[in-house]
mmCIF file of C-alpha atoms in Angstrom:
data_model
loop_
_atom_site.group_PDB
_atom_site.id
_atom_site.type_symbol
_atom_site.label_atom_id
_atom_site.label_comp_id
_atom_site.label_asym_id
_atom_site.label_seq_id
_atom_site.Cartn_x
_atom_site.Cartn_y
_atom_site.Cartn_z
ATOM 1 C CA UNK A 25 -20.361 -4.360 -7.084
ATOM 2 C CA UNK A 26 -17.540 -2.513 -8.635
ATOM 3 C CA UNK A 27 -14.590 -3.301 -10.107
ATOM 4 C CA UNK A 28 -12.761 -0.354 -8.978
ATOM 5 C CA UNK A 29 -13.205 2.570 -6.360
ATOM 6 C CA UNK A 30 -11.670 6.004 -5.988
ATOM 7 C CA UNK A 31 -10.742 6.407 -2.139
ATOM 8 C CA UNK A 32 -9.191 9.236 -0.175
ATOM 9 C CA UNK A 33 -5.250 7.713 0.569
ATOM 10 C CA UNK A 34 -3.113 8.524 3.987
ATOM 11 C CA UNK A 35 -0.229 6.599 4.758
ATOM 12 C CA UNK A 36 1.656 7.030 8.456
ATOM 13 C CA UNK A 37 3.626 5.278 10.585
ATOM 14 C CA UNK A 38 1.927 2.042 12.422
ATOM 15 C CA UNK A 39 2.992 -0.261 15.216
ATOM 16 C CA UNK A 40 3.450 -3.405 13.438
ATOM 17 C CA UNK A 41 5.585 -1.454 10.420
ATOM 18 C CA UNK A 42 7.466 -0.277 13.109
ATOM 19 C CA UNK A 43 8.114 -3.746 14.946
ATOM 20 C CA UNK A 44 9.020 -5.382 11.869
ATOM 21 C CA UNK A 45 11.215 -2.352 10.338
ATOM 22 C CA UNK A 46 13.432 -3.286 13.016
ATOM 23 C CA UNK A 47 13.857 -6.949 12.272
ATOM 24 C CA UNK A 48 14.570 -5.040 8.871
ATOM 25 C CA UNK A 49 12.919 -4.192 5.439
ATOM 26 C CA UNK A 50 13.773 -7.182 3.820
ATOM 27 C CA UNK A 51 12.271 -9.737 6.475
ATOM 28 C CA UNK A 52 8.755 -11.123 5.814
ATOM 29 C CA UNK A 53 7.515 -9.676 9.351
ATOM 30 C CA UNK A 54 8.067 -6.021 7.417
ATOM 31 C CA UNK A 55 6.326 -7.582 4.123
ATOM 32 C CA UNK A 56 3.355 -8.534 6.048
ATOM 33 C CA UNK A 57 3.409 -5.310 7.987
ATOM 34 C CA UNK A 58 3.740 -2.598 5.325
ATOM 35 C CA UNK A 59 2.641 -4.579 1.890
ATOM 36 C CA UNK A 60 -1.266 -4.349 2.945
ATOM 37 C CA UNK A 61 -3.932 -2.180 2.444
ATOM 38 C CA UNK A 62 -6.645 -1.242 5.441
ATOM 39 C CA UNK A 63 -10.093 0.164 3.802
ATOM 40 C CA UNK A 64 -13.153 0.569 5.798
ATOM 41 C CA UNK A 65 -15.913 -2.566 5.527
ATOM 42 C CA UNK A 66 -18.466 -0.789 2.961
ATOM 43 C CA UNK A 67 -15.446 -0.076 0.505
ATOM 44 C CA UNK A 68 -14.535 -3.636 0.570
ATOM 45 C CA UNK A 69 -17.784 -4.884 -0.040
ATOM 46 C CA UNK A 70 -18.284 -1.910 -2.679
ATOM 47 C CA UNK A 71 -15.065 -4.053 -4.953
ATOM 48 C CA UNK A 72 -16.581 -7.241 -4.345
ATOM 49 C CA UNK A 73 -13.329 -8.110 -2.334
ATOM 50 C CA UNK A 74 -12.729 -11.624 0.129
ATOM 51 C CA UNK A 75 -10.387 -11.059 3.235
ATOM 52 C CA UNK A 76 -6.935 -11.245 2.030
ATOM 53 C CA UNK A 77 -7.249 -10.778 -1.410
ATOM 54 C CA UNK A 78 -4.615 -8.607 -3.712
ATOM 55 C CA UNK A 79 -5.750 -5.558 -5.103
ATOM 56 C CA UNK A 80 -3.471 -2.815 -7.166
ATOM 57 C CA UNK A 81 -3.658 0.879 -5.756
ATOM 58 C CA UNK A 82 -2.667 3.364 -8.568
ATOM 59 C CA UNK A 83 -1.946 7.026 -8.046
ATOM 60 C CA UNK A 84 -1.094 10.012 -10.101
ATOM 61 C CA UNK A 85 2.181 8.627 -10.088
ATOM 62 C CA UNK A 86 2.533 5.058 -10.043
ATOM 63 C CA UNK A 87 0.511 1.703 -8.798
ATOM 64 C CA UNK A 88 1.392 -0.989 -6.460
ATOM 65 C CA UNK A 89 -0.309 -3.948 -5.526
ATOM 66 C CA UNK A 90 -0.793 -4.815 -2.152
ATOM 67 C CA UNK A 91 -3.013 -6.850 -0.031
ATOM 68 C CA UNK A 92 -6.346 -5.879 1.348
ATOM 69 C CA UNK A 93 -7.170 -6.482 4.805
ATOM 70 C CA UNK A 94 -9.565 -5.671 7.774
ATOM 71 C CA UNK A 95 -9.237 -2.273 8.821
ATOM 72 C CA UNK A 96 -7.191 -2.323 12.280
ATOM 73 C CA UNK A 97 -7.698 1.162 13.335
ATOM 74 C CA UNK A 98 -10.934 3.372 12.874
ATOM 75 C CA UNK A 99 -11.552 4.469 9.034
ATOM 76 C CA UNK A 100 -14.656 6.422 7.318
ATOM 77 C CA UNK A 101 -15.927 4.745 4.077
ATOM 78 C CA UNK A 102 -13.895 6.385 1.425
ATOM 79 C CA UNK A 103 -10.592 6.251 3.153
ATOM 80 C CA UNK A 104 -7.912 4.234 2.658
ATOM 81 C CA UNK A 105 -4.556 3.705 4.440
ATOM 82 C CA UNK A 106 -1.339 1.795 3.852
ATOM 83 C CA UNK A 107 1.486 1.917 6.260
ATOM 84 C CA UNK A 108 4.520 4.104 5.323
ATOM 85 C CA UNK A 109 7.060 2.321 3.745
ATOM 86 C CA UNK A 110 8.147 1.358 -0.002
ATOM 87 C CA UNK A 111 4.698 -0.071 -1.215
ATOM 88 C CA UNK A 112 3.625 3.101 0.088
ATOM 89 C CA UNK A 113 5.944 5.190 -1.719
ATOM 90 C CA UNK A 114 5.239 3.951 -5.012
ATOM 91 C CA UNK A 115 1.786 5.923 -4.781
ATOM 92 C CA UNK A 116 2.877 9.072 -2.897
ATOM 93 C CA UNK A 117 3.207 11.802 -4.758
ATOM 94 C CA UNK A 118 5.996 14.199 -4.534
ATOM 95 C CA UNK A 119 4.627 17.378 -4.011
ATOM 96 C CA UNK A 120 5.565 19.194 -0.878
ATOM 97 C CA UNK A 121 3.297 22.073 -0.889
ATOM 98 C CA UNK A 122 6.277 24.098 0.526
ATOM 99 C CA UNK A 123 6.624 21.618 3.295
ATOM 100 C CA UNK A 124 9.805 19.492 2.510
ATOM 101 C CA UNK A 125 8.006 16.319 2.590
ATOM 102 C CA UNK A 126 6.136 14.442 -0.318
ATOM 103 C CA UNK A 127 2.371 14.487 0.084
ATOM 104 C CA UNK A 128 1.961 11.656 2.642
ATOM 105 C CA UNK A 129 -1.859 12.027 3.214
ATOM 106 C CA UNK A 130 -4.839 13.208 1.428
ATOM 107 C CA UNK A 131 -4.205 12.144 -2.326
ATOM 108 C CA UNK A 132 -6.836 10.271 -4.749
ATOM 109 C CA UNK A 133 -6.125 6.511 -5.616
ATOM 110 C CA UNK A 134 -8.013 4.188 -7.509
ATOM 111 C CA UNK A 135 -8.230 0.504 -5.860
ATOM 112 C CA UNK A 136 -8.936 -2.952 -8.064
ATOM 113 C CA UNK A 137 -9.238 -6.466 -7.694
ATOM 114 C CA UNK A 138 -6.260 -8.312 -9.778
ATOM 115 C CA UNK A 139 -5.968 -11.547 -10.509
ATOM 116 C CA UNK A 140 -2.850 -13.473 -12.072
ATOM 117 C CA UNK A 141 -0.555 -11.016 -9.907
ATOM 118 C CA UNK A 142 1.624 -10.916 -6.535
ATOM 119 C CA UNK A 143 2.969 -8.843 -4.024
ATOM 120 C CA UNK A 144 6.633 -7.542 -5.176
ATOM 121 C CA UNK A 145 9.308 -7.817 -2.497
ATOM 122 C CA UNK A 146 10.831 -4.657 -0.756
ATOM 123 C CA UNK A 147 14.538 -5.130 -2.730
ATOM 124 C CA UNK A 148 12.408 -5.602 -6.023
ATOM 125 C CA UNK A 149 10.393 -2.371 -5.668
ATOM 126 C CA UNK A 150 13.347 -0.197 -4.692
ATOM 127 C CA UNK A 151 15.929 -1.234 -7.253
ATOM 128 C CA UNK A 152 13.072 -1.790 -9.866
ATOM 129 C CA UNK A 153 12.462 1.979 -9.449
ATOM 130 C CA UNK A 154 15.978 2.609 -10.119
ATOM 131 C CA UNK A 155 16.160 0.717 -13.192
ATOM 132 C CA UNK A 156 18.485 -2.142 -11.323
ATOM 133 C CA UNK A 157 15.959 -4.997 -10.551
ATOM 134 C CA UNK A 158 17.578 -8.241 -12.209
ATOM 135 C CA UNK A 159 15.135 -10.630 -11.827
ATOM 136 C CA UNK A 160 14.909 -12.867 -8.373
ATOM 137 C CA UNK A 161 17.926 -12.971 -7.112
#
């Protein structure tokens, strides 16, 4: 069992970040939807991980944590995906390679078990990254 895994990362656009985006991206519907992290069944077991439990994804260029959960679409050990949306963003890295849009898909993260930690909200990542996160408000 380890304690953390390198995986392959895509993010994309999925049906149920797409239902609750339009309730809006401060409801707990889009929470649920986009704060979650699908990995194929061997990679779970690999981290030693039970259904449900948090896990922090870190990239060349920052770390989130998130919640891991069954797979709902078809993944090959070694991939991961979350949906696109701020948790997302937090690990995508901005290079465009001449395309105009960060580097979505097809970038290295590491994945661990945490303990002691939550899920931040959408308001809290976004003005966090700004510098203007003021505590629960």
């Amino acid at each position: 069992m380890a304690n953390r895994i390198t995986l392959n990362m895509i993010t994309q656009r999925s049906i149920e970040e797409g239902v609750a985006m339009e309730k809006g991206k401060t409801t707990p519907e889009y929470f649920e939807a986009c704060s979650i992290i699908e990995m194929h069944d061997d990679d779970v077991k690999a981290l030693g991980l039970v259904p449900n439990q948090l896990v922090r994804v870190t990239s060349e260029c920052g770390s989130v944590v998130v919640k891991a959960v069954k797979g709902r679409q078809s993944l090959y050990p070694g991939l991961a995906f979350i949906p696109q949306g701020v948790w997302a963003n937090q690990v995508v890295p901005p290079r465009t390679q001449a395309t105009g849009e960060p580097q979505y898909s097809g970038f290295p993260v590491t994945v661990e078990s945490v303990n002691g930690e939550r899920r931040k909200s959408a308001l809290e990542l976004v003005q966090g990254a700004v510098g203007m996160w003021r505590g629960d408000q």
